[in-house]
Amino acid sequence: MKKSVCAAAVCAMLMLSGCLSAEKPASDVSEENLILVGFSQVGAESEWRVANTENMKATFSEKNGYELIFNDAQQKQENQIKAIRTFIQQDVDYIVFSPKVETGWNSILKEAKDAGIPVIVTDRYIEAEDEGLYTAYIGSNFRQEGEKAVAWLESLLQKQGRTNDTINIVHIQGTMESSAQIGRTAALDEGVVRNANWHIIERQCGDFTRAKALEVMEAILEKTKDIDVVYCENDGEALGAIDAMEKAGLKCNAEDGVIVISFDATRLGLEYCLAGKIALSVECNPLQGPYVHDIIQKLERGEKVEREKYIDETQFDCFTITQKMIDSRPY
Ligand code: GZL
């Protein structure tokens, strides 16, 4: 069932203006066959998020058989809830959303379920009181991303003969209660339990933004510069922390400076990796549109879909990254 109200309106307007004859649709894909998708995006807080938005818009284009209604929630869960309710009133074919935080979705998802509209959760996941509230989840295994970062840090410190040295860690967290923050934080906490010489001397929220991370890092540097590692939960935060540390005269370098750990592996983050300022950036893949497209196409054919899909991801470090690798990156 295709409900492309806007497209039909465009069609009517074109007919009235004489630009379109009644017998032929304006484009190859006939308007009434467009799949109407409502997408609620968290915001535009990071390079990662921008790449994710661009990929979703490129995927759900008219030439691919879709009409996309896009909403930017400006980092507010209440805006996402309002947007999803509007999608329901517009009777879209599918609701897709990247949830800012894990909780608080049951009621609005019940409304979508009662309206018979399938919901696909992307990027971050949610706690739902029953499985029927969403059809599929596509995103990243954030705990695993964190475990990759902690394992790499353990190995680096071992190579440097520092397994018995006191390691002072500053931890800059992402948006609190988002699954990306929960998973990446849990992995670090586990690493601290495993390594008695690791001490988290400061833990602040950088909200996945460069500006906030700069602010919190400047405040931390007022208190101490005895820092061995800064564990940032995305590249934007890493850049902000590096800005602050360099302003305070600290060197960011895995061999003889502060070790900066990051996530996302955006092109900008990898350029800092190549410059040796970010020691490690664990990839978090924002190109999720094609995965959502596959799910919708399967649902359109009445086929069963995988309920959870984690996207394959890799990692990049300052010792092995090359310009060629960066140039080949799609985001
Ligand atoms: C992770 C995503 C996070 C990124 C940040 O899937 O939700 O949000 O790591 C982004 O860059 O702001």
Short mmCIF file of C-alpha atoms and ligand atoms in Angstrom, two decimals:
data_model
loop_
_atom_site.label_atom_id
_atom_site.label_comp_id
_atom_site.label_asym_id
_atom_site.label_seq_id
_atom_site.Cartn_x
_atom_site.Cartn_y
_atom_site.Cartn_z
CA MET A 1 0.00 0.00 0.00
CA LYS A 2 1.60 3.23 -1.17
CA LYS A 3 0.48 6.44 0.45
CA SER A 4 2.26 9.20 -1.30
CA VAL A 5 -0.10 12.06 -0.57
CA CYS A 6 2.38 14.80 -1.37
CA ALA A 7 3.35 13.18 -4.65
CA ALA A 8 -0.32 12.98 -5.67
CA ALA A 9 -0.71 16.68 -4.86
CA VAL A 10 2.34 17.48 -6.98
CA CYS A 11 0.87 15.37 -9.76
CA ALA A 12 -2.44 17.27 -9.60
CA MET A 13 -0.63 20.64 -9.60
CA LEU A 14 1.43 19.65 -12.63
CA MET A 15 -1.71 18.50 -14.44
CA LEU A 16 -3.51 21.78 -13.71
CA SER A 17 -0.51 23.75 -14.92
CA GLY A 18 -0.55 21.69 -18.10
CA CYS A 19 2.99 20.41 -17.42
CA LEU A 20 1.75 16.90 -17.10
CA SER A 21 -0.75 15.01 -19.19
CA ALA A 22 -3.19 12.88 -17.20
CA GLU A 23 -2.08 9.71 -18.94
CA LYS A 24 1.68 9.87 -18.15
CA PRO A 25 3.34 10.21 -14.68
CA ALA A 26 5.96 12.95 -14.32
CA SER A 27 8.77 10.47 -13.86
CA ASP A 28 9.49 6.82 -14.59
CA VAL A 29 8.39 5.78 -11.11
CA SER A 30 4.67 6.45 -11.03
CA GLU A 31 3.79 8.67 -8.07
CA GLU A 32 1.17 6.36 -6.64
CA ASN A 33 3.83 3.63 -6.42
CA LEU A 34 6.24 5.65 -4.25
CA ILE A 35 6.76 4.19 -0.78
CA LEU A 36 6.15 6.92 1.79
CA VAL A 37 8.81 6.87 4.55
CA GLY A 38 8.87 9.11 7.62
CA PHE A 39 12.39 9.46 9.07
CA SER A 40 13.04 11.09 12.46
CA GLN A 41 16.73 12.00 12.80
CA VAL A 42 18.32 12.88 16.18
CA GLY A 43 19.94 16.11 15.01
CA ALA A 44 23.14 17.30 13.29
CA GLU A 45 25.58 17.14 16.22
CA SER A 46 28.53 15.50 14.48
CA GLU A 47 30.19 14.69 11.14
CA TRP A 48 28.92 11.18 11.70
CA ARG A 49 25.32 12.35 11.98
CA VAL A 50 25.63 14.50 8.85
CA ALA A 51 26.96 11.52 6.90
CA ASN A 52 24.12 9.37 8.25
CA THR A 53 21.51 11.93 7.18
CA GLU A 54 23.01 12.33 3.71
CA ASN A 55 23.04 8.55 3.25
CA MET A 56 19.40 8.16 4.33
CA LYS A 57 18.25 10.99 2.03
CA ALA A 58 20.23 9.52 -0.91
CA THR A 59 18.69 6.09 -0.29
CA PHE A 60 15.06 7.17 0.11
CA SER A 61 14.92 9.17 -3.11
CA GLU A 62 12.15 9.21 -5.70
CA LYS A 63 14.36 7.47 -8.25
CA ASN A 64 14.68 4.60 -5.74
CA GLY A 65 10.89 4.50 -5.43
CA TYR A 66 10.39 6.51 -2.26
CA GLU A 67 8.93 9.72 -0.99
CA LEU A 68 10.83 10.76 2.18
CA ILE A 69 9.45 12.95 4.93
CA PHE A 70 12.52 13.98 6.96
CA ASN A 71 12.51 15.54 10.43
CA ASP A 72 15.53 16.81 12.40
CA ALA A 73 14.68 16.58 16.13
CA GLN A 74 17.44 19.03 17.19
CA GLN A 75 18.59 16.56 19.88
CA LYS A 76 15.19 16.53 21.62
CA GLN A 77 13.34 13.27 22.25
CA GLU A 78 10.04 15.16 22.50
CA ASN A 79 10.57 16.42 18.94
CA GLN A 80 11.10 12.85 17.76
CA ILE A 81 7.89 11.76 19.46
CA LYS A 82 6.01 14.66 17.82
CA ALA A 83 7.51 13.80 14.43
CA ILE A 84 6.53 10.12 14.74
CA ARG A 85 2.98 11.14 15.71
CA THR A 86 2.82 13.37 12.62
CA PHE A 87 4.06 10.52 10.43
CA ILE A 88 1.18 8.42 11.82
CA GLN A 89 -1.33 11.19 10.97
CA GLN A 90 0.20 11.35 7.46
CA ASP A 91 -0.36 7.59 7.26
CA VAL A 92 3.17 6.85 6.00
CA ASP A 93 4.05 3.34 4.85
CA TYR A 94 7.08 3.07 7.19
CA ILE A 95 8.48 4.96 10.17
CA VAL A 96 12.27 4.97 10.53
CA PHE A 97 14.01 6.68 13.46
CA SER A 98 17.38 7.02 15.15
CA PRO A 99 16.45 7.28 18.86
CA LYS A 100 18.30 9.90 20.86
CA VAL A 101 18.08 7.76 23.99
CA GLU A 102 17.14 4.15 24.75
CA THR A 103 13.98 4.70 26.82
CA GLY A 104 10.64 6.55 26.58
CA TRP A 105 9.38 5.15 23.27
CA ASN A 106 6.73 2.60 24.28
CA SER A 107 3.73 4.90 24.11
CA ILE A 108 4.40 6.46 20.70
CA LEU A 109 5.39 3.09 19.24
CA LYS A 110 2.06 1.67 20.49
CA GLU A 111 0.34 4.42 18.50
CA ALA A 112 2.31 3.41 15.39
CA LYS A 113 1.47 -0.27 15.99
CA ASP A 114 -2.24 0.55 16.42
CA ALA A 115 -2.06 2.44 13.11
CA GLY A 116 -0.54 -0.63 11.46
CA ILE A 117 2.68 1.21 10.46
CA PRO A 118 5.92 -0.82 10.67
CA VAL A 119 8.75 0.89 12.60
CA ILE A 120 12.44 0.41 11.82
CA VAL A 121 14.97 1.59 14.43
CA THR A 122 18.38 2.67 13.10
CA ASP A 123 21.76 3.62 14.59
CA ARG A 124 21.05 3.58 18.34
CA TYR A 125 18.68 1.06 19.88
CA ILE A 126 15.79 1.24 22.27
CA GLU A 127 14.32 -0.56 25.25
CA ALA A 128 10.85 -1.63 24.12
CA GLU A 129 8.35 -3.28 26.49
CA ASP A 130 7.41 -5.77 23.81
CA GLU A 131 8.93 -7.03 20.59
CA GLY A 132 5.87 -6.01 18.57
CA LEU A 133 6.66 -2.32 18.96
CA TYR A 134 9.24 -2.31 16.19
CA THR A 135 9.95 -4.55 13.22
CA ALA A 136 13.74 -4.33 12.91
CA TYR A 137 16.88 -2.68 14.27
CA ILE A 138 19.93 -1.83 12.15
CA GLY A 139 22.94 -0.24 13.77
CA SER A 140 26.19 -0.80 15.60
CA ASN A 141 27.28 -2.96 18.48
CA PHE A 142 28.53 -0.13 20.68
CA ARG A 143 29.79 -2.39 23.48
CA GLN A 144 31.92 -4.23 20.92
CA GLU A 145 33.25 -0.92 19.58
CA GLY A 146 34.31 0.00 23.12
CA GLU A 147 35.88 -3.43 23.66
CA LYS A 148 37.96 -2.97 20.50
CA ALA A 149 39.22 0.39 21.82
CA VAL A 150 40.05 -0.97 25.28
CA ALA A 151 41.84 -4.03 23.85
CA TRP A 152 43.93 -1.78 21.60
CA LEU A 153 44.84 0.49 24.53
CA GLU A 154 45.81 -2.52 26.68
CA SER A 155 48.04 -3.80 23.89
CA LEU A 156 49.67 -0.39 23.35
CA LEU A 157 50.44 0.08 27.04
CA GLN A 158 51.81 -3.47 27.21
CA LYS A 159 54.15 -2.74 24.26
CA GLN A 160 55.25 0.45 26.03
CA GLY A 161 56.02 -1.51 29.22
CA ARG A 162 53.45 0.48 31.17
CA THR A 163 51.28 -2.32 32.58
CA ASN A 164 52.33 -1.35 36.12
CA ASP A 165 52.41 2.41 35.61
CA THR A 166 49.56 4.52 36.92
CA ILE A 167 47.45 5.40 33.88
CA ASN A 168 45.31 8.51 34.43
CA ILE A 169 42.28 8.48 32.12
CA VAL A 170 39.94 11.35 31.24
CA HIS A 171 36.63 10.00 29.93
CA ILE A 172 34.45 12.26 27.75
CA GLN A 173 31.10 10.58 27.30
CA GLY A 174 28.59 10.95 24.47
CA THR A 175 24.93 11.92 24.82
CA MET A 176 23.91 10.39 28.13
CA GLU A 177 21.57 7.38 27.98
CA SER A 178 22.13 6.96 24.25
CA SER A 179 23.07 3.36 23.42
CA ALA A 180 26.33 4.59 21.86
CA GLN A 181 27.30 6.19 25.18
CA ILE A 182 26.09 3.24 27.27
CA GLY A 183 28.03 0.66 25.24
CA ARG A 184 31.27 2.59 24.85
CA THR A 185 31.26 3.54 28.56
CA ALA A 186 30.55 -0.03 29.72
CA ALA A 187 33.57 -1.31 27.80
CA LEU A 188 35.87 1.26 29.43
CA ASP A 189 34.49 0.45 32.88
CA GLU A 190 35.24 -3.22 32.23
CA GLY A 191 38.79 -2.29 31.15
CA VAL A 192 39.32 -0.36 34.38
CA VAL A 193 38.21 -3.39 36.42
CA ARG A 194 40.67 -5.55 34.44
CA ASN A 195 43.58 -3.12 34.79
CA ALA A 196 44.13 -2.06 38.40
CA ASN A 197 46.65 0.59 37.28
CA TRP A 198 44.02 2.43 35.17
CA HIS A 199 42.32 5.33 36.98
CA ILE A 200 39.45 7.41 35.56
CA ILE A 201 40.38 10.77 37.06
CA GLU A 202 37.60 12.72 35.32
CA ARG A 203 34.35 11.69 33.60
CA GLN A 204 32.29 14.38 31.87
CA CYS A 205 29.63 14.44 29.13
CA GLY A 206 30.73 15.96 25.83
CA ASP A 207 27.35 15.25 24.15
CA PHE A 208 29.11 14.02 20.99
CA THR A 209 30.06 17.59 20.05
CA ARG A 210 33.45 19.28 19.53
CA ALA A 211 32.30 22.45 21.30
CA LYS A 212 31.12 20.73 24.49
CA ALA A 213 34.22 18.52 24.63
CA LEU A 214 36.45 21.62 24.35
CA GLU A 215 34.55 23.22 27.23
CA VAL A 216 34.74 20.21 29.56
CA MET A 217 38.39 19.49 28.70
CA GLU A 218 39.38 23.12 29.40
CA ALA A 219 37.74 22.84 32.83
CA ILE A 220 39.54 19.56 33.53
CA LEU A 221 42.90 21.04 32.48
CA GLU A 222 42.38 23.80 35.06
CA LYS A 223 42.49 21.03 37.68
CA THR A 224 45.18 18.71 36.30
CA LYS A 225 47.50 18.08 33.37
CA ASP A 226 48.65 14.71 34.70
CA ILE A 227 46.74 12.86 31.98
CA ASP A 228 47.87 9.72 30.12
CA VAL A 229 44.74 8.84 28.11
CA VAL A 230 41.64 10.74 26.92
CA TYR A 231 38.84 8.32 25.93
CA CYS A 232 36.35 10.26 23.77
CA GLU A 233 33.12 8.64 22.61
CA ASN A 234 33.25 10.16 19.12
CA ASP A 235 35.61 12.03 16.78
CA GLY A 236 33.94 15.39 17.41
CA GLU A 237 34.71 15.10 21.12
CA ALA A 238 38.28 13.99 20.39
CA LEU A 239 38.89 17.08 18.26
CA GLY A 240 37.48 19.32 20.99
CA ALA A 241 39.62 17.67 23.66
CA ILE A 242 42.72 17.94 21.46
CA ASP A 243 41.99 21.64 20.84
CA ALA A 244 41.92 22.20 24.61
CA MET A 245 45.02 20.12 25.35
CA GLU A 246 47.11 21.76 22.65
CA LYS A 247 46.00 25.19 23.92
CA ALA A 248 47.23 24.11 27.38
CA GLY A 249 50.58 23.02 25.95
CA LEU A 250 49.97 19.24 26.08
CA LYS A 251 51.11 17.01 23.21
CA CYS A 252 48.60 14.49 21.84
CA ASN A 253 50.56 11.51 20.58
CA ALA A 254 50.44 7.76 21.25
CA GLU A 255 54.20 7.45 21.68
CA ASP A 256 55.25 10.37 23.87
CA GLY A 257 52.11 12.35 24.67
CA VAL A 258 48.49 11.95 25.69
CA ILE A 259 46.89 8.88 24.06
CA VAL A 260 43.56 9.96 22.50
CA ILE A 261 41.02 7.22 21.85
CA SER A 262 38.01 7.99 19.63
CA PHE A 263 35.03 6.47 17.75
CA ASP A 264 33.35 7.01 14.37
CA ALA A 265 36.39 7.03 12.01
CA THR A 266 35.02 9.98 10.04
CA ARG A 267 37.40 11.42 7.46
CA LEU A 268 38.20 14.35 9.77
CA GLY A 269 38.95 11.99 12.64
CA LEU A 270 41.21 9.89 10.40
CA GLU A 271 43.12 12.98 9.30
CA TYR A 272 43.90 13.57 12.99
CA CYS A 273 44.92 9.92 13.19
CA LEU A 274 47.32 10.37 10.28
CA ALA A 275 48.73 13.43 12.03
CA GLY A 276 49.30 11.23 15.10
CA LYS A 277 46.96 13.27 17.30
CA ILE A 278 44.25 10.62 17.57
CA ALA A 279 45.83 7.26 18.48
CA LEU A 280 42.83 5.11 17.57
CA SER A 281 39.43 5.72 15.95
CA VAL A 282 37.02 2.77 16.04
CA GLU A 283 34.69 2.84 13.05
CA CYS A 284 30.97 3.41 13.55
CA ASN A 285 29.32 3.05 10.15
CA PRO A 286 26.70 5.75 9.35
CA LEU A 287 25.82 4.33 5.90
CA GLN A 288 22.68 2.56 7.09
CA GLY A 289 20.25 3.60 4.36
CA PRO A 290 20.82 0.58 2.08
CA TYR A 291 20.23 -1.79 5.02
CA VAL A 292 16.91 -0.10 5.79
CA HIS A 293 16.02 -0.15 2.07
CA ASP A 294 16.61 -3.93 1.95
CA ILE A 295 14.33 -4.44 4.93
CA ILE A 296 11.55 -2.32 3.42
CA GLN A 297 11.82 -4.11 0.07
CA LYS A 298 11.54 -7.49 1.84
CA LEU A 299 8.50 -6.28 3.80
CA GLU A 300 6.93 -5.01 0.59
CA ARG A 301 7.30 -8.53 -0.85
CA GLY A 302 5.77 -10.03 2.30
CA GLU A 303 9.07 -11.68 3.28
CA LYS A 304 10.36 -12.18 6.83
CA VAL A 305 13.12 -9.80 7.98
CA GLU A 306 16.00 -10.09 10.47
CA ARG A 307 14.97 -8.43 13.73
CA GLU A 308 18.47 -7.15 14.61
CA LYS A 309 21.36 -6.42 12.24
CA TYR A 310 24.74 -5.12 13.37
CA ILE A 311 26.82 -3.46 10.68
CA ASP A 312 30.40 -4.68 10.16
CA GLU A 313 32.93 -2.13 11.37
CA THR A 314 36.71 -1.85 11.57
CA GLN A 315 39.24 0.44 13.32
CA PHE A 316 42.12 2.72 12.38
CA ASP A 317 45.22 3.68 14.38
CA CYS A 318 48.00 6.24 14.07
CA PHE A 319 50.64 3.57 13.37
CA THR A 320 49.01 2.01 10.29
CA ILE A 321 46.70 4.66 8.76
CA THR A 322 47.62 6.01 5.31
CA GLN A 323 46.37 8.90 3.17
CA LYS A 324 45.23 6.31 0.61
CA MET A 325 42.97 4.70 3.23
CA ILE A 326 41.49 8.11 4.07
CA ASP A 327 40.96 9.01 0.41
CA SER A 328 39.02 5.78 -0.11
CA ARG A 329 36.58 6.51 2.70
CA PRO A 330 33.00 7.37 1.66
CA TYR A 331 32.50 9.69 4.68
C1 GZL B 1 26.60 6.14 16.88
C2 GZL B 1 25.93 7.46 16.81
C3 GZL B 1 26.74 8.48 17.53
C4 GZL B 1 28.08 8.74 16.87
C5 GZL B 1 28.21 10.20 17.13
O1 GZL B 1 25.85 5.23 16.14
O2 GZL B 1 24.66 7.40 17.41
O3 GZL B 1 26.00 9.71 17.51
O4 GZL B 1 29.12 7.99 17.40
C6 GZL B 1 26.81 10.66 16.83
O5 GZL B 1 29.14 10.86 16.32
O6 GZL B 1 26.61 11.95 17.27
#
